[in-house]
mmCIF file of C-alpha atoms in Angstrom:
data_model
loop_
_atom_site.group_PDB
_atom_site.id
_atom_site.type_symbol
_atom_site.label_atom_id
_atom_site.label_comp_id
_atom_site.label_asym_id
_atom_site.label_seq_id
_atom_site.Cartn_x
_atom_site.Cartn_y
_atom_site.Cartn_z
ATOM 1 C CA UNK A 1 -6.943 6.653 -1.917
ATOM 2 C CA UNK A 2 -3.157 6.728 -1.881
ATOM 3 C CA UNK A 3 -1.397 10.106 -1.762
ATOM 4 C CA UNK A 4 1.046 10.417 -4.652
ATOM 5 C CA UNK A 5 3.864 12.921 -4.963
ATOM 6 C CA UNK A 6 5.536 12.547 -8.358
ATOM 7 C CA UNK A 7 8.700 14.265 -9.591
ATOM 8 C CA UNK A 8 8.140 12.846 -13.105
ATOM 9 C CA UNK A 9 5.545 10.709 -14.907
ATOM 10 C CA UNK A 10 5.307 7.192 -13.468
ATOM 11 C CA UNK A 11 6.063 5.687 -16.889
ATOM 12 C CA UNK A 12 9.491 7.372 -16.761
ATOM 13 C CA UNK A 13 10.611 5.522 -13.598
ATOM 14 C CA UNK A 14 13.605 3.334 -14.458
ATOM 15 C CA UNK A 15 16.324 1.151 -12.964
ATOM 16 C CA UNK A 16 18.078 2.840 -10.059
ATOM 17 C CA UNK A 17 15.335 5.383 -9.306
ATOM 18 C CA UNK A 18 14.144 5.596 -5.696
ATOM 19 C CA UNK A 19 10.484 5.233 -4.710
ATOM 20 C CA UNK A 20 9.479 6.082 -1.134
ATOM 21 C CA UNK A 21 6.422 4.302 0.241
ATOM 22 C CA UNK A 22 5.188 5.372 3.676
ATOM 23 C CA UNK A 23 8.659 6.751 4.453
ATOM 24 C CA UNK A 24 10.610 3.626 3.407
ATOM 25 C CA UNK A 25 12.922 3.768 0.364
ATOM 26 C CA UNK A 26 12.822 1.158 -2.403
ATOM 27 C CA UNK A 27 14.958 0.952 -5.527
ATOM 28 C CA UNK A 28 13.461 0.431 -8.985
ATOM 29 C CA UNK A 29 14.808 -2.659 -10.762
ATOM 30 C CA UNK A 30 12.618 -2.592 -13.904
ATOM 31 C CA UNK A 31 9.285 -1.571 -15.335
ATOM 32 C CA UNK A 32 7.457 -4.312 -17.255
ATOM 33 C CA UNK A 33 4.148 -4.884 -19.028
ATOM 34 C CA UNK A 34 2.252 -7.523 -17.044
ATOM 35 C CA UNK A 35 -0.844 -7.712 -19.240
ATOM 36 C CA UNK A 36 -1.496 -6.023 -22.594
ATOM 37 C CA UNK A 37 -5.256 -5.635 -22.969
ATOM 38 C CA UNK A 38 -5.113 -3.723 -26.230
ATOM 39 C CA UNK A 39 -6.452 -0.327 -25.184
ATOM 40 C CA UNK A 40 -4.688 -0.424 -21.833
ATOM 41 C CA UNK A 41 -1.735 -2.188 -20.260
ATOM 42 C CA UNK A 42 -1.184 -3.364 -16.696
ATOM 43 C CA UNK A 43 2.315 -2.266 -15.759
ATOM 44 C CA UNK A 44 4.491 -3.585 -12.937
ATOM 45 C CA UNK A 45 7.337 -1.598 -11.458
ATOM 46 C CA UNK A 46 9.753 -4.103 -9.919
ATOM 47 C CA UNK A 47 11.123 -2.723 -6.639
ATOM 48 C CA UNK A 48 13.450 -4.057 -3.959
ATOM 49 C CA UNK A 49 14.551 -3.007 -0.505
ATOM 50 C CA UNK A 50 18.362 -2.687 -0.762
ATOM 51 C CA UNK A 51 18.712 -3.337 2.984
ATOM 52 C CA UNK A 52 16.765 -6.633 3.049
ATOM 53 C CA UNK A 53 16.759 -7.575 -0.673
ATOM 54 C CA UNK A 54 13.015 -8.310 -0.442
ATOM 55 C CA UNK A 55 11.127 -7.775 -3.713
ATOM 56 C CA UNK A 56 8.036 -5.601 -4.177
ATOM 57 C CA UNK A 57 5.905 -4.298 -7.040
ATOM 58 C CA UNK A 58 3.883 -1.215 -7.800
ATOM 59 C CA UNK A 59 1.148 -2.074 -10.304
ATOM 60 C CA UNK A 60 -1.003 0.272 -12.327
ATOM 61 C CA UNK A 61 -2.962 0.546 -15.555
ATOM 62 C CA UNK A 62 -1.257 2.940 -17.930
ATOM 63 C CA UNK A 63 -4.429 4.871 -18.788
ATOM 64 C CA UNK A 64 -5.363 5.476 -15.108
ATOM 65 C CA UNK A 65 -2.050 5.340 -13.247
ATOM 66 C CA UNK A 66 -2.879 7.346 -10.131
ATOM 67 C CA UNK A 67 -6.336 5.824 -9.635
ATOM 68 C CA UNK A 68 -5.150 2.194 -9.998
ATOM 69 C CA UNK A 69 -1.745 2.233 -8.249
ATOM 70 C CA UNK A 70 -1.324 -0.729 -5.847
ATOM 71 C CA UNK A 71 1.633 -1.953 -3.763
ATOM 72 C CA UNK A 72 2.599 -5.638 -3.489
ATOM 73 C CA UNK A 73 5.204 -7.670 -1.590
ATOM 74 C CA UNK A 74 6.714 -10.919 -2.834
ATOM 75 C CA UNK A 75 5.957 -13.641 -0.265
ATOM 76 C CA UNK A 76 7.304 -17.193 -0.175
ATOM 77 C CA UNK A 77 9.339 -16.373 -3.273
ATOM 78 C CA UNK A 78 6.510 -17.020 -5.719
ATOM 79 C CA UNK A 79 3.433 -14.933 -4.959
ATOM 80 C CA UNK A 80 2.764 -11.207 -4.630
ATOM 81 C CA UNK A 81 0.472 -10.098 -1.817
ATOM 82 C CA UNK A 82 -1.211 -6.684 -1.643
ATOM 83 C CA UNK A 83 0.129 -4.333 1.031
ATOM 84 C CA UNK A 84 -1.680 -1.277 2.275
ATOM 85 C CA UNK A 85 0.050 2.055 1.891
ATOM 86 C CA UNK A 86 -0.879 5.693 2.343
ATOM 87 C CA UNK A 87 1.800 7.733 0.571
ATOM 88 C CA UNK A 88 4.003 7.048 -2.442
ATOM 89 C CA UNK A 89 6.588 9.446 -3.821
ATOM 90 C CA UNK A 90 9.304 9.431 -6.440
#
């Protein structure tokens, strides 16, 4: 399970906020609903590395944020691939 250190609720992350994943800083671009399943929503937090301009996502289900949080990297410009991580903080 990923260690999470939160300074505010994950749903409150917004454009310009900084998220640190395994010691590397990423900037939040947006937070969007990926899938609305009625009782729960899959949320994507769009991130980018300001040094390399590579895009990433944190995904979670709004009713179980900490238990479902996953980290993805955009590869080949069209597909997100899961990346392992141990610690996420914001």
